[in-house]
Each structure stands twice: as C-alpha cells, then as structure tokens.
Short mmCIF file of C-alpha atoms in Angstrom, two decimals:
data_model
loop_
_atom_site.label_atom_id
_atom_site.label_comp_id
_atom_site.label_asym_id
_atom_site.label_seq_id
_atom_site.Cartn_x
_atom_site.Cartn_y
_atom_site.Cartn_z
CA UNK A 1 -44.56 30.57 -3.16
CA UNK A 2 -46.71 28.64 -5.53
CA UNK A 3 -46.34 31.72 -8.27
CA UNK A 4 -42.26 31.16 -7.82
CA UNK A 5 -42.53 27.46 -8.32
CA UNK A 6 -45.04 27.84 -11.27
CA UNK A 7 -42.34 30.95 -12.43
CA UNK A 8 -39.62 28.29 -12.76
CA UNK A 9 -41.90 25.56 -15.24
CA UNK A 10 -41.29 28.19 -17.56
CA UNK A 11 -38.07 30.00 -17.31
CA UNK A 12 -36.43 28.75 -20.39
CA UNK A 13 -33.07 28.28 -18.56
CA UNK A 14 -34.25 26.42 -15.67
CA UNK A 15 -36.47 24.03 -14.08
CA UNK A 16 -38.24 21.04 -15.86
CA UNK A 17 -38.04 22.79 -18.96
CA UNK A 18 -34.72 23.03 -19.40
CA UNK A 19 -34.43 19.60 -18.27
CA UNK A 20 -36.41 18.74 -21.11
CA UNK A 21 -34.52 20.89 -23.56
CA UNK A 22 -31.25 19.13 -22.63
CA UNK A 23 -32.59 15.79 -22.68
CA UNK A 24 -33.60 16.78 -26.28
CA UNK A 25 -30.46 18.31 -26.81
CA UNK A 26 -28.76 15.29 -25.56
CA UNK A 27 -30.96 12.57 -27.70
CA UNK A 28 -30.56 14.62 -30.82
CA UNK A 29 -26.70 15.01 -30.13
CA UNK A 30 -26.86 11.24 -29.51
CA UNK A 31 -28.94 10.48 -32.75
CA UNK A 32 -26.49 12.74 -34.42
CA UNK A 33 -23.43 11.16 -33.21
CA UNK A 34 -24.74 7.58 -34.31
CA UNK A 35 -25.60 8.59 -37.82
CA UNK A 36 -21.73 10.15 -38.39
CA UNK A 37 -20.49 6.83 -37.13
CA UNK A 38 -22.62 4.48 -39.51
CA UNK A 39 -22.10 7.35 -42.59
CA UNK A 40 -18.24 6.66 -41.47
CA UNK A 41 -18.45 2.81 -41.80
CA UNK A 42 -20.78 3.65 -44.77
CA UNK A 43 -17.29 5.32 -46.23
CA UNK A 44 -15.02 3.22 -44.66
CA UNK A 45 -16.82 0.20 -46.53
CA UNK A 46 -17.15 2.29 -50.01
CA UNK A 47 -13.43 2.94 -50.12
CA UNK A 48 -12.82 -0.81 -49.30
CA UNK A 49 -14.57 -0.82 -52.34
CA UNK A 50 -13.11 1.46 -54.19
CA UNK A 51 -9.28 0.30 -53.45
CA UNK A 52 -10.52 -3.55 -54.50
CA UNK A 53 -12.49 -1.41 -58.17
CA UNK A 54 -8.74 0.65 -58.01
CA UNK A 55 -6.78 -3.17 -57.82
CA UNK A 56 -8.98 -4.67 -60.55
CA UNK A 57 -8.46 -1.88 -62.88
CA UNK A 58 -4.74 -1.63 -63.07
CA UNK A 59 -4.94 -6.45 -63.40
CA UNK A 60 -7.17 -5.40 -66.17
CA UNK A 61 -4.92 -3.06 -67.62
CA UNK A 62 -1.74 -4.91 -67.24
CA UNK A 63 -3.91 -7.96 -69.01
CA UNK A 64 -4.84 -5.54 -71.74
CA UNK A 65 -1.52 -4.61 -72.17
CA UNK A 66 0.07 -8.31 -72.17
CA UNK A 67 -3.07 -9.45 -74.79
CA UNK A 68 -1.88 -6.67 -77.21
CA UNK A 69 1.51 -7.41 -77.20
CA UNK A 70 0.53 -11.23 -77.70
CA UNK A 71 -1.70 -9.72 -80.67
CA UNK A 72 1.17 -7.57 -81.97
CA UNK A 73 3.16 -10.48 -82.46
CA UNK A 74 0.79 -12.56 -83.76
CA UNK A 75 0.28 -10.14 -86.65
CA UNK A 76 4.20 -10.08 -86.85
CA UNK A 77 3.90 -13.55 -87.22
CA UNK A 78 1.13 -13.21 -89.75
CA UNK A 79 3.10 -10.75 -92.06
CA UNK A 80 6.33 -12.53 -92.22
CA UNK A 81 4.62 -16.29 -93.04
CA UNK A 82 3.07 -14.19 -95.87
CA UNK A 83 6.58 -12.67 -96.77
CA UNK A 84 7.34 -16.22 -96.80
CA UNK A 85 4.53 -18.13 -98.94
CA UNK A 86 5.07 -14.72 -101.58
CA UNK A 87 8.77 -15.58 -101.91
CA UNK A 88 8.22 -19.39 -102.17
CA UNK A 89 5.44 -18.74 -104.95
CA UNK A 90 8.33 -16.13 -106.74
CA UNK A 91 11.04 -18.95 -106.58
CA UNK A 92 8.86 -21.51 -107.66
CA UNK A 93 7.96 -19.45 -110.21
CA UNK A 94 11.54 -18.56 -111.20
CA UNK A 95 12.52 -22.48 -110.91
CA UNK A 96 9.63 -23.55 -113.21
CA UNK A 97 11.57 -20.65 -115.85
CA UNK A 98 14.70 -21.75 -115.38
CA UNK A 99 13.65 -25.94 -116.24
CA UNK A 100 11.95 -24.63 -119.02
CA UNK A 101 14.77 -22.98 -120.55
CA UNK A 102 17.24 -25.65 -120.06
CA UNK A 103 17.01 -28.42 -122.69
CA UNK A 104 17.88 -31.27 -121.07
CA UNK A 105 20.38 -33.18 -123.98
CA UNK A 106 19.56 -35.82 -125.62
CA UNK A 107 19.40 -39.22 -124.00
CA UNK A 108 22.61 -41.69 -125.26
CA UNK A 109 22.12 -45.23 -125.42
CA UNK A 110 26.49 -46.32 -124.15
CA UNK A 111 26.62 -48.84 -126.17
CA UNK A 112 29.80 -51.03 -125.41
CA UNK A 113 31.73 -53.14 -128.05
CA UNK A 114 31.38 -56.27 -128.08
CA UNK A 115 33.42 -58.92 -127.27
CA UNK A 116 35.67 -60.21 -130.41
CA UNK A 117 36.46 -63.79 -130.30
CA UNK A 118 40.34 -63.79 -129.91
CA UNK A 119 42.04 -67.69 -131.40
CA UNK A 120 44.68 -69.08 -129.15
CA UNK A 121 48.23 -70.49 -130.29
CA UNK A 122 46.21 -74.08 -130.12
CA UNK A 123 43.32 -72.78 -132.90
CA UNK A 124 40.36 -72.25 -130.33
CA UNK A 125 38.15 -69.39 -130.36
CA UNK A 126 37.83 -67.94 -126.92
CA UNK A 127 36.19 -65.32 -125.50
CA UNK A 128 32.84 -66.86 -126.23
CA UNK A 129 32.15 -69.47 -124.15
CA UNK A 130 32.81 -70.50 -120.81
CA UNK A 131 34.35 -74.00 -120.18
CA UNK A 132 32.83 -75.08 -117.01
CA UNK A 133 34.71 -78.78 -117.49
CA UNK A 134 37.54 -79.31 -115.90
#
C-alpha cells in the first residue's frame, strides 16, 4: 500500500501534485487577471487623457482660427488707412497746385466819397457838423 500512496505524489494528474499545479495555475490565473484589470484602468485613464488632449486641440484651433481672422482684419485695416494717408498726401498735393495757380486779384482799397457840404435855403453849410444844441 505504501508503493500506491507514494505512486500518487507523483502522478501528474492527481494527488498533492496536482494540487500544487492548480494552486499555481490558480495564483498565476489570479496574478494574470489583476494585471488586465490595472492595464484596463491604465487605458481607461490614458483615454481620459486623450479625450481632455482631443478637447484642447480643437479650443486651440478654434482660437487659432478666431486670432487670424482678428489678424486678417487688422491688415485690412492697415491697407486701407494707407489707401487713405496716400490719397490725402495726392490731394494735398493737388490743392497746394491749384492755390498756386490761382492769382488771387489784387487787393482794392473801397474808398467811399465823401460827404459834400450841401447849403440850406437859410445859407448854412450842413452836412459837416452835428448840432448837439437844442
């Protein structure tokens, strides 16, 4: 009897050693089991990641896009106050030909007759002084 107990130590299917082989089995199943779920929070917490990287890229690019239209019109802005300094200088120009083809005419003194003494019907000069007496 002691030769069948010693035969089933070391069957492999049976006994103590396959005890051992499926606690094995079992720990490395276990082992195996807890690394997929911290690889899966690993990847749950990486695409967290990702999605925020995926939300800050399309802020950025709808920033990007606002700051070149704001640039855009800026250098609208730019070109037509140039336009308009160019066309000032031309008309200033033109203005400062046109006063220095026109002669102004000569400056006349009006000169207004002056007064002639009338006589009255009594032999006084008037028209000359004022009589204040009355």
């Amino acid at each position: 009897m002691a030769i069948a107990a010693s035969v089933g130590l070391q069957s492999p299917g049976g006994g103590i050693w396959g005890q051992v082989q499926q606690q094995q089995a079992q720990r490395n199943a276990d082992q195996a089991e807890q690394q997929a779920r911290a690889l899966q929070a690993r990847a749950r917490q990486a695409q967290s990641v990702a999605d925020q990287a995926q939300v800050t890229a399309q802020s950025l690019k709808s920033q990007s896009s606002q700051a070149q239209g704001s640039a855009e019109s800026a250098r609208r802005g730019l070109v037509a106050m140039k336009s308009r300094d160019d066309m000032l200088v031309q008309l200033d120009q033109q203005v400062a030909k046109v006063a220095a083809a026109v002669v102004p005419a000569p400056q006349v003194a009006a000169v207004e007759p002056a007064a002639q003494p009338v006589t009255n019907a009594f032999g006084q000069t008037t028209g000359t002084l004022v009589n204040v007496t009355a």
